[in-house]
Amino acid sequence: MNEKKTARVNDVDIAYVDEGEGDPVILLHGFPDSSYLWRNQIPALAEGGFRVIAPDLRGFGDSSKPQEIEAYGMQTILNDVVALTLKLGIRKPHIVGHDWGAAIAWMYAFLMPRRVDHLAVLSVGHPGVFANPSIEQRAASWYMLFYQFPGVSEELLRRNGWRLFKEIMGRDGDYDRYLRDLARPGALTAGLNWYRANRSPEAELRPARPFPPVLSPTLGIWSSGDKALLEEGMSASGKYVKGPWRYERIEDAGHWIPLDAPDQVNKLLLGFLGTERAATDERRPRRRL
């Protein structure tokens, strides 16, 4: 990948990769990743005729890491992404997200339907489905509750050579890289603050708000080996999509689908982006692969 660039948006520095030319695609990672998660997708999409922008979202990678919990509310992070697109002269990108990045992608699509072309979400379904999780889903995502205790969580995760963190993560994703990244000053607290700002027990007491429909063509991808998220979260998300909805289940892959099944993910994205009718009445030419 090319060297990262940096943009100042919303009083934070956001590092990002910008490769290729053509219709823009924004790739959004989750916890505890960075733009490096997409290293197998960036060249494939660039070669497929897209301009690919993959930011290190605030708190991760080479971007700023505020230490306040309130700095990681979803609206704030969404504003970072929107400000970055505006700074780069991008009006209507394709949005692709994984994990927390998928949650941001959903929010981007239903709050700003005219500013998203196609939407592709990996692992994490629509927030409307997750608003009332089953007891099975609560059990699978128990770590979200554990992460809620400032200072305590950090100490326990680091203790005995990061033993608990290693047990939670297993040998999934970029597990070696995560330890190096989270050892940076302020990085662990910044990452955990995403959960504290958005998935605290108090958040469940807030009145549920109606979600605007997603109008863009939407691709949902879930993997059978995901230990943290149940299939129902993604497969049931279609009821929130008014545009064309497509669900794909990938076998023999864990939570980190872009790393575990890169060829399948690349094929799905290249076959989906730009081929369905966009959210507006404009007709887009079919992309030949």
mmCIF file of C-alpha atoms in Angstrom:
data_model
loop_
_atom_site.group_PDB
_atom_site.id
_atom_site.type_symbol
_atom_site.label_atom_id
_atom_site.label_comp_id
_atom_site.label_asym_id
_atom_site.label_seq_id
_atom_site.Cartn_x
_atom_site.Cartn_y
_atom_site.Cartn_z
ATOM 1 C CA MET A 1 0.000 0.000 0.000
ATOM 2 C CA ASN A 2 1.019 3.602 -0.502
ATOM 3 C CA GLU A 3 2.201 5.792 2.327
ATOM 4 C CA LYS A 4 -0.564 7.147 4.535
ATOM 5 C CA LYS A 5 -1.619 10.753 4.289
ATOM 6 C CA THR A 6 -3.061 12.821 7.130
ATOM 7 C CA ALA A 7 -6.026 15.184 7.233
ATOM 8 C CA ARG A 8 -7.075 17.464 10.089
ATOM 9 C CA VAL A 9 -10.829 17.097 10.643
ATOM 10 C CA ASN A 10 -12.998 17.820 13.697
ATOM 11 C CA ASP A 11 -9.928 18.724 15.771
ATOM 12 C CA VAL A 12 -8.274 15.328 15.241
ATOM 13 C CA ASP A 13 -5.690 14.069 12.766
ATOM 14 C CA ILE A 14 -6.990 11.227 10.614
ATOM 15 C CA ALA A 15 -4.431 9.088 8.797
ATOM 16 C CA TYR A 16 -5.667 7.441 5.628
ATOM 17 C CA VAL A 17 -4.668 5.466 2.549
ATOM 18 C CA ASP A 18 -5.766 6.856 -0.831
ATOM 19 C CA GLU A 19 -5.161 4.626 -3.866
ATOM 20 C CA GLY A 20 -6.539 4.227 -7.365
ATOM 21 C CA GLU A 21 -8.797 6.303 -9.597
ATOM 22 C CA GLY A 22 -12.487 6.111 -10.386
ATOM 23 C CA ASP A 23 -15.641 5.906 -8.304
ATOM 24 C CA PRO A 24 -14.678 6.402 -4.638
ATOM 25 C CA VAL A 25 -14.947 3.605 -2.074
ATOM 26 C CA ILE A 26 -14.534 4.311 1.653
ATOM 27 C CA LEU A 27 -13.333 1.332 3.730
ATOM 28 C CA LEU A 28 -14.090 1.540 7.474
ATOM 29 C CA HIS A 29 -12.442 -0.813 9.959
ATOM 30 C CA GLY A 30 -13.410 -1.769 13.513
ATOM 31 C CA PHE A 31 -11.784 -2.774 16.829
ATOM 32 C CA PRO A 32 -8.861 -3.127 17.262
ATOM 33 C CA ASP A 33 -7.883 -2.632 13.638
ATOM 34 C CA SER A 34 -6.681 0.132 11.353
ATOM 35 C CA SER A 35 -6.688 0.662 7.602
ATOM 36 C CA TYR A 36 -4.243 -2.267 7.481
ATOM 37 C CA LEU A 37 -7.255 -4.573 7.828
ATOM 38 C CA TRP A 38 -8.073 -3.828 4.181
ATOM 39 C CA ARG A 39 -4.635 -4.589 2.728
ATOM 40 C CA ASN A 40 -6.067 -7.361 0.550
ATOM 41 C CA GLN A 41 -9.037 -5.311 -0.672
ATOM 42 C CA ILE A 42 -7.315 -1.992 -1.440
ATOM 43 C CA PRO A 43 -5.206 -3.191 -4.405
ATOM 44 C CA ALA A 44 -8.019 -5.374 -5.774
ATOM 45 C CA LEU A 45 -10.506 -2.499 -5.733
ATOM 46 C CA ALA A 46 -7.962 -0.043 -7.147
ATOM 47 C CA GLU A 47 -7.204 -2.455 -9.986
ATOM 48 C CA GLY A 48 -10.948 -2.851 -10.489
ATOM 49 C CA GLY A 49 -11.311 0.833 -11.332
ATOM 50 C CA PHE A 50 -12.092 2.421 -7.973
ATOM 51 C CA ARG A 51 -10.494 5.155 -5.911
ATOM 52 C CA VAL A 52 -10.058 3.577 -2.465
ATOM 53 C CA ILE A 53 -9.859 5.600 0.749
ATOM 54 C CA ALA A 54 -9.184 3.669 3.957
ATOM 55 C CA PRO A 55 -8.855 5.826 7.084
ATOM 56 C CA ASP A 56 -7.488 4.920 10.490
ATOM 57 C CA LEU A 57 -10.573 5.913 12.457
ATOM 58 C CA ARG A 58 -10.048 8.075 15.532
ATOM 59 C CA GLY A 59 -8.464 6.123 18.371
ATOM 60 C CA PHE A 60 -6.743 3.637 16.060
ATOM 61 C CA GLY A 61 -3.640 3.256 13.913
ATOM 62 C CA ASP A 62 -1.809 6.489 13.219
ATOM 63 C CA SER A 63 -4.793 8.770 13.912
ATOM 64 C CA SER A 64 -5.361 10.900 17.000
ATOM 65 C CA LYS A 65 -6.369 9.105 20.195
ATOM 66 C CA PRO A 66 -8.433 11.358 22.483
ATOM 67 C CA GLN A 67 -8.791 9.855 25.950
ATOM 68 C CA GLU A 68 -12.288 11.134 26.797
ATOM 69 C CA ILE A 69 -15.148 8.642 26.463
ATOM 70 C CA GLU A 70 -17.427 11.282 24.947
ATOM 71 C CA ALA A 71 -14.958 11.724 22.058
ATOM 72 C CA TYR A 72 -16.097 8.391 20.627
ATOM 73 C CA GLY A 73 -19.829 8.789 20.175
ATOM 74 C CA MET A 74 -21.051 7.420 16.865
ATOM 75 C CA GLN A 75 -22.163 10.814 15.583
ATOM 76 C CA THR A 76 -18.705 12.254 16.273
ATOM 77 C CA ILE A 77 -16.993 9.431 14.411
ATOM 78 C CA LEU A 78 -19.467 9.702 11.557
ATOM 79 C CA ASN A 79 -18.690 13.416 11.350
ATOM 80 C CA ASP A 80 -14.990 12.532 10.985
ATOM 81 C CA VAL A 81 -15.763 10.332 7.986
ATOM 82 C CA VAL A 82 -18.032 12.915 6.365
ATOM 83 C CA ALA A 83 -15.495 15.690 6.920
ATOM 84 C CA LEU A 84 -12.763 13.544 5.381
ATOM 85 C CA THR A 85 -14.844 12.836 2.278
ATOM 86 C CA LEU A 86 -15.592 16.537 1.865
ATOM 87 C CA LYS A 87 -11.929 17.427 2.269
ATOM 88 C CA LEU A 88 -11.051 14.898 -0.437
ATOM 89 C CA GLY A 89 -13.727 16.246 -2.771
ATOM 90 C CA ILE A 90 -15.889 13.137 -2.581
ATOM 91 C CA ARG A 91 -19.643 13.685 -2.830
ATOM 92 C CA LYS A 92 -21.202 10.253 -3.040
ATOM 93 C CA PRO A 93 -18.937 7.304 -2.229
ATOM 94 C CA HIS A 94 -19.535 3.613 -1.891
ATOM 95 C CA ILE A 95 -19.261 2.775 1.814
ATOM 96 C CA VAL A 96 -17.830 -0.530 3.057
ATOM 97 C CA GLY A 97 -17.510 -1.289 6.772
ATOM 98 C CA HIS A 98 -16.485 -4.115 9.096
ATOM 99 C CA ASP A 99 -17.206 -4.453 12.828
ATOM 100 C CA TRP A 100 -17.547 -0.924 14.296
ATOM 101 C CA GLY A 101 -16.867 0.344 10.784
ATOM 102 C CA ALA A 102 -20.023 -1.460 9.662
ATOM 103 C CA ALA A 103 -22.015 0.274 12.404
ATOM 104 C CA ILE A 104 -20.735 3.626 11.134
ATOM 105 C CA ALA A 105 -21.492 2.605 7.550
ATOM 106 C CA TRP A 106 -25.121 1.789 8.430
ATOM 107 C CA MET A 107 -25.458 5.156 10.169
ATOM 108 C CA TYR A 108 -23.918 6.981 7.225
ATOM 109 C CA ALA A 109 -26.381 5.326 4.854
ATOM 110 C CA PHE A 110 -29.615 5.927 6.753
ATOM 111 C CA LEU A 111 -28.790 9.456 7.903
ATOM 112 C CA MET A 112 -27.411 10.702 4.582
ATOM 113 C CA PRO A 113 -29.065 8.620 1.856
ATOM 114 C CA ARG A 114 -28.124 11.088 -0.884
ATOM 115 C CA ARG A 115 -24.454 10.907 0.087
ATOM 116 C CA VAL A 116 -23.947 7.164 -0.310
ATOM 117 C CA ASP A 117 -23.953 5.165 -3.528
ATOM 118 C CA HIS A 118 -23.685 1.502 -2.497
ATOM 119 C CA LEU A 119 -23.379 0.095 1.029
ATOM 120 C CA ALA A 120 -21.527 -3.095 1.990
ATOM 121 C CA VAL A 121 -21.468 -4.178 5.627
ATOM 122 C CA LEU A 122 -19.432 -7.052 7.055
ATOM 123 C CA SER A 123 -20.194 -8.909 10.305
ATOM 124 C CA VAL A 124 -22.295 -6.225 12.033
ATOM 125 C CA GLY A 125 -25.935 -5.872 11.072
ATOM 126 C CA HIS A 126 -28.267 -2.908 11.283
ATOM 127 C CA PRO A 127 -28.414 -1.228 14.733
ATOM 128 C CA GLY A 128 -32.166 -1.772 14.780
ATOM 129 C CA VAL A 129 -31.591 -5.513 15.011
ATOM 130 C CA PHE A 130 -28.932 -5.133 17.694
ATOM 131 C CA ALA A 131 -31.117 -2.796 19.757
ATOM 132 C CA ASN A 132 -32.914 -5.812 21.235
ATOM 133 C CA PRO A 133 -30.314 -8.577 21.314
ATOM 134 C CA SER A 134 -31.223 -12.132 22.158
ATOM 135 C CA ILE A 135 -29.735 -13.755 25.243
ATOM 136 C CA GLU A 136 -27.542 -15.793 22.876
ATOM 137 C CA GLN A 137 -26.186 -12.585 21.344
ATOM 138 C CA ARG A 138 -25.628 -11.062 24.778
ATOM 139 C CA ALA A 139 -23.634 -14.122 25.777
ATOM 140 C CA ALA A 140 -21.543 -13.976 22.605
ATOM 141 C CA SER A 141 -20.732 -10.286 23.107
ATOM 142 C CA TRP A 142 -20.057 -10.483 26.872
ATOM 143 C CA TYR A 143 -16.747 -8.657 26.398
ATOM 144 C CA MET A 144 -18.640 -5.440 25.629
ATOM 145 C CA LEU A 145 -19.765 -5.335 29.266
ATOM 146 C CA PHE A 146 -16.274 -6.151 30.523
ATOM 147 C CA TYR A 147 -14.849 -3.222 28.548
ATOM 148 C CA GLN A 148 -17.110 -0.741 30.382
ATOM 149 C CA PHE A 149 -14.871 -0.227 33.432
ATOM 150 C CA PRO A 150 -12.317 2.566 32.818
ATOM 151 C CA GLY A 151 -8.906 1.720 34.218
ATOM 152 C CA VAL A 152 -9.967 -1.713 35.446
ATOM 153 C CA SER A 153 -10.451 -3.123 31.953
ATOM 154 C CA GLU A 154 -7.113 -1.745 30.811
ATOM 155 C CA GLU A 155 -5.256 -3.199 33.792
ATOM 156 C CA LEU A 156 -6.793 -6.642 33.505
ATOM 157 C CA LEU A 157 -6.269 -6.842 29.751
ATOM 158 C CA ARG A 158 -2.572 -5.943 30.093
ATOM 159 C CA ARG A 159 -1.843 -8.127 33.140
ATOM 160 C CA ASN A 160 0.425 -11.177 32.781
ATOM 161 C CA GLY A 161 1.630 -10.270 29.329
ATOM 162 C CA TRP A 162 -1.824 -9.437 27.959
ATOM 163 C CA ARG A 163 -3.046 -12.946 28.788
ATOM 164 C CA LEU A 164 -6.738 -12.054 29.068
ATOM 165 C CA PHE A 165 -6.682 -10.019 25.874
ATOM 166 C CA LYS A 166 -5.037 -12.937 24.072
ATOM 167 C CA GLU A 167 -7.711 -15.298 25.399
ATOM 168 C CA ILE A 168 -10.510 -12.979 24.238
ATOM 169 C CA MET A 169 -9.003 -12.482 20.795
ATOM 170 C CA GLY A 170 -7.673 -15.976 20.227
ATOM 171 C CA ARG A 171 -5.446 -16.279 17.187
ATOM 172 C CA ASP A 172 -7.862 -14.353 15.019
ATOM 173 C CA GLY A 173 -7.321 -11.287 12.905
ATOM 174 C CA ASP A 174 -3.945 -9.537 13.143
ATOM 175 C CA TYR A 175 -3.534 -10.699 16.752
ATOM 176 C CA ASP A 176 0.234 -10.032 16.894
ATOM 177 C CA ARG A 177 -0.157 -6.585 15.385
ATOM 178 C CA TYR A 178 -2.997 -5.710 17.779
ATOM 179 C CA LEU A 179 -0.712 -6.112 20.774
ATOM 180 C CA ARG A 180 1.868 -3.782 19.248
ATOM 181 C CA ASP A 181 -0.751 -1.214 18.264
ATOM 182 C CA LEU A 182 -2.544 -1.252 21.618
ATOM 183 C CA ALA A 183 0.740 -0.845 23.490
ATOM 184 C CA ARG A 184 1.053 2.670 22.039
ATOM 185 C CA PRO A 185 0.395 5.455 24.568
ATOM 186 C CA GLY A 186 -3.351 5.918 25.016
ATOM 187 C CA ALA A 187 -4.282 3.358 22.362
ATOM 188 C CA LEU A 188 -5.985 0.776 24.576
ATOM 189 C CA THR A 189 -8.164 3.336 26.356
ATOM 190 C CA ALA A 190 -9.047 4.958 23.049
ATOM 191 C CA GLY A 191 -10.154 1.633 21.583
ATOM 192 C CA LEU A 192 -12.190 0.625 24.633
ATOM 193 C CA ASN A 193 -13.850 4.037 24.681
ATOM 194 C CA TRP A 194 -15.713 3.092 21.495
ATOM 195 C CA TYR A 195 -17.611 0.519 23.590
ATOM 196 C CA ARG A 196 -18.007 2.834 26.577
ATOM 197 C CA ALA A 197 -19.455 5.633 24.478
ATOM 198 C CA ASN A 198 -21.849 3.490 22.440
ATOM 199 C CA ARG A 199 -22.600 0.165 24.147
ATOM 200 C CA SER A 200 -22.848 1.056 27.826
ATOM 201 C CA PRO A 201 -25.703 -0.489 29.849
ATOM 202 C CA GLU A 202 -27.170 3.012 30.221
ATOM 203 C CA ALA A 203 -27.471 3.247 26.443
ATOM 204 C CA GLU A 204 -30.111 0.505 26.491
ATOM 205 C CA LEU A 205 -32.308 2.648 28.736
ATOM 206 C CA ARG A 206 -32.521 5.467 26.216
ATOM 207 C CA PRO A 207 -35.796 5.638 24.286
ATOM 208 C CA ALA A 208 -35.569 3.770 21.018
ATOM 209 C CA ARG A 209 -35.614 6.052 18.013
ATOM 210 C CA PRO A 210 -36.990 5.096 14.608
ATOM 211 C CA PHE A 211 -34.356 4.486 11.978
ATOM 212 C CA PRO A 212 -34.780 6.039 8.530
ATOM 213 C CA PRO A 213 -34.731 3.379 5.812
ATOM 214 C CA VAL A 214 -31.543 2.594 3.919
ATOM 215 C CA LEU A 215 -32.218 3.495 0.293
ATOM 216 C CA SER A 216 -28.959 2.408 -1.298
ATOM 217 C CA PRO A 217 -28.259 -1.037 -2.705
ATOM 218 C CA THR A 218 -26.924 -2.937 0.284
ATOM 219 C CA LEU A 219 -24.770 -6.047 0.613
ATOM 220 C CA GLY A 220 -24.570 -7.777 4.003
ATOM 221 C CA ILE A 221 -21.823 -10.338 4.619
ATOM 222 C CA TRP A 222 -21.574 -12.629 7.648
ATOM 223 C CA SER A 223 -19.206 -15.522 8.353
ATOM 224 C CA SER A 224 -20.106 -18.850 9.936
ATOM 225 C CA GLY A 225 -17.070 -18.799 12.223
ATOM 226 C CA ASP A 226 -17.916 -15.468 13.888
ATOM 227 C CA LYS A 227 -17.788 -16.076 17.651
ATOM 228 C CA ALA A 228 -18.964 -12.596 18.633
ATOM 229 C CA LEU A 229 -21.932 -11.949 16.354
ATOM 230 C CA LEU A 230 -24.834 -14.226 15.482
ATOM 231 C CA GLU A 231 -26.155 -14.634 11.962
ATOM 232 C CA GLU A 232 -29.553 -13.196 12.919
ATOM 233 C CA GLY A 233 -27.963 -9.759 13.311
ATOM 234 C CA MET A 234 -27.098 -9.603 9.627
ATOM 235 C CA SER A 235 -29.744 -11.819 8.036
ATOM 236 C CA ALA A 236 -32.555 -9.807 9.670
ATOM 237 C CA SER A 237 -31.132 -6.452 8.591
ATOM 238 C CA GLY A 238 -32.874 -6.483 5.229
ATOM 239 C CA LYS A 239 -36.108 -5.228 6.788
ATOM 240 C CA TYR A 240 -34.400 -1.865 7.319
ATOM 241 C CA VAL A 241 -33.317 -1.593 3.666
ATOM 242 C CA LYS A 242 -35.655 -0.153 1.025
ATOM 243 C CA GLY A 243 -33.074 -0.412 -1.720
ATOM 244 C CA PRO A 244 -31.940 -3.726 -3.219
ATOM 245 C CA TRP A 245 -30.820 -6.055 -0.406
ATOM 246 C CA ARG A 246 -28.420 -8.961 -0.777
ATOM 247 C CA TYR A 247 -27.174 -11.265 1.973
ATOM 248 C CA GLU A 248 -24.088 -13.465 1.631
ATOM 249 C CA ARG A 249 -22.913 -16.049 4.176
ATOM 250 C CA ILE A 250 -19.243 -17.052 4.011
ATOM 251 C CA GLU A 251 -18.293 -20.454 5.365
ATOM 252 C CA ASP A 252 -15.033 -21.348 7.103
ATOM 253 C CA ALA A 253 -14.146 -17.772 8.036
ATOM 254 C CA GLY A 254 -14.011 -16.102 11.433
ATOM 255 C CA HIS A 255 -14.998 -12.592 12.449
ATOM 256 C CA TRP A 256 -12.204 -10.965 10.417
ATOM 257 C CA ILE A 257 -13.691 -11.780 7.029
ATOM 258 C CA PRO A 258 -11.420 -9.427 5.000
ATOM 259 C CA LEU A 259 -8.414 -11.396 6.293
ATOM 260 C CA ASP A 260 -9.899 -14.893 6.460
ATOM 261 C CA ALA A 261 -11.625 -14.882 3.062
ATOM 262 C CA PRO A 262 -9.986 -12.092 1.033
ATOM 263 C CA ASP A 263 -10.664 -13.575 -2.392
ATOM 264 C CA GLN A 264 -14.356 -14.102 -1.640
ATOM 265 C CA VAL A 265 -14.717 -10.617 -0.189
ATOM 266 C CA ASN A 266 -12.958 -9.060 -3.181
ATOM 267 C CA LYS A 267 -15.142 -10.976 -5.627
ATOM 268 C CA LEU A 268 -18.313 -9.964 -3.787
ATOM 269 C CA LEU A 269 -17.330 -6.284 -3.596
ATOM 270 C CA LEU A 270 -16.183 -6.047 -7.204
ATOM 271 C CA GLY A 271 -19.342 -7.777 -8.374
ATOM 272 C CA PHE A 272 -21.601 -5.573 -6.275
ATOM 273 C CA LEU A 273 -20.260 -2.013 -6.251
ATOM 274 C CA GLY A 274 -21.579 -0.004 -9.156
ATOM 275 C CA THR A 275 -23.697 -2.798 -10.632
ATOM 276 C CA GLU A 276 -27.040 -2.225 -8.922
ATOM 277 C CA ARG A 277 -29.156 0.858 -9.370
ATOM 278 C CA ALA A 278 -27.905 3.670 -7.143
ATOM 279 C CA ALA A 279 -30.004 5.296 -4.434
ATOM 280 C CA THR A 280 -31.115 8.135 -6.742
ATOM 281 C CA ASP A 281 -32.869 7.822 -10.084
ATOM 282 C CA GLU A 282 -29.579 8.049 -11.937
ATOM 283 C CA ARG A 283 -28.703 4.976 -13.935
ATOM 284 C CA ARG A 284 -25.133 3.773 -13.610
ATOM 285 C CA PRO A 285 -23.401 1.718 -16.299
ATOM 286 C CA ARG A 286 -22.646 -1.860 -15.363
ATOM 287 C CA ARG A 287 -19.003 -2.439 -14.508
ATOM 288 C CA ARG A 288 -17.388 -5.198 -16.519
ATOM 289 C CA LEU A 289 -15.060 -7.465 -14.577
#
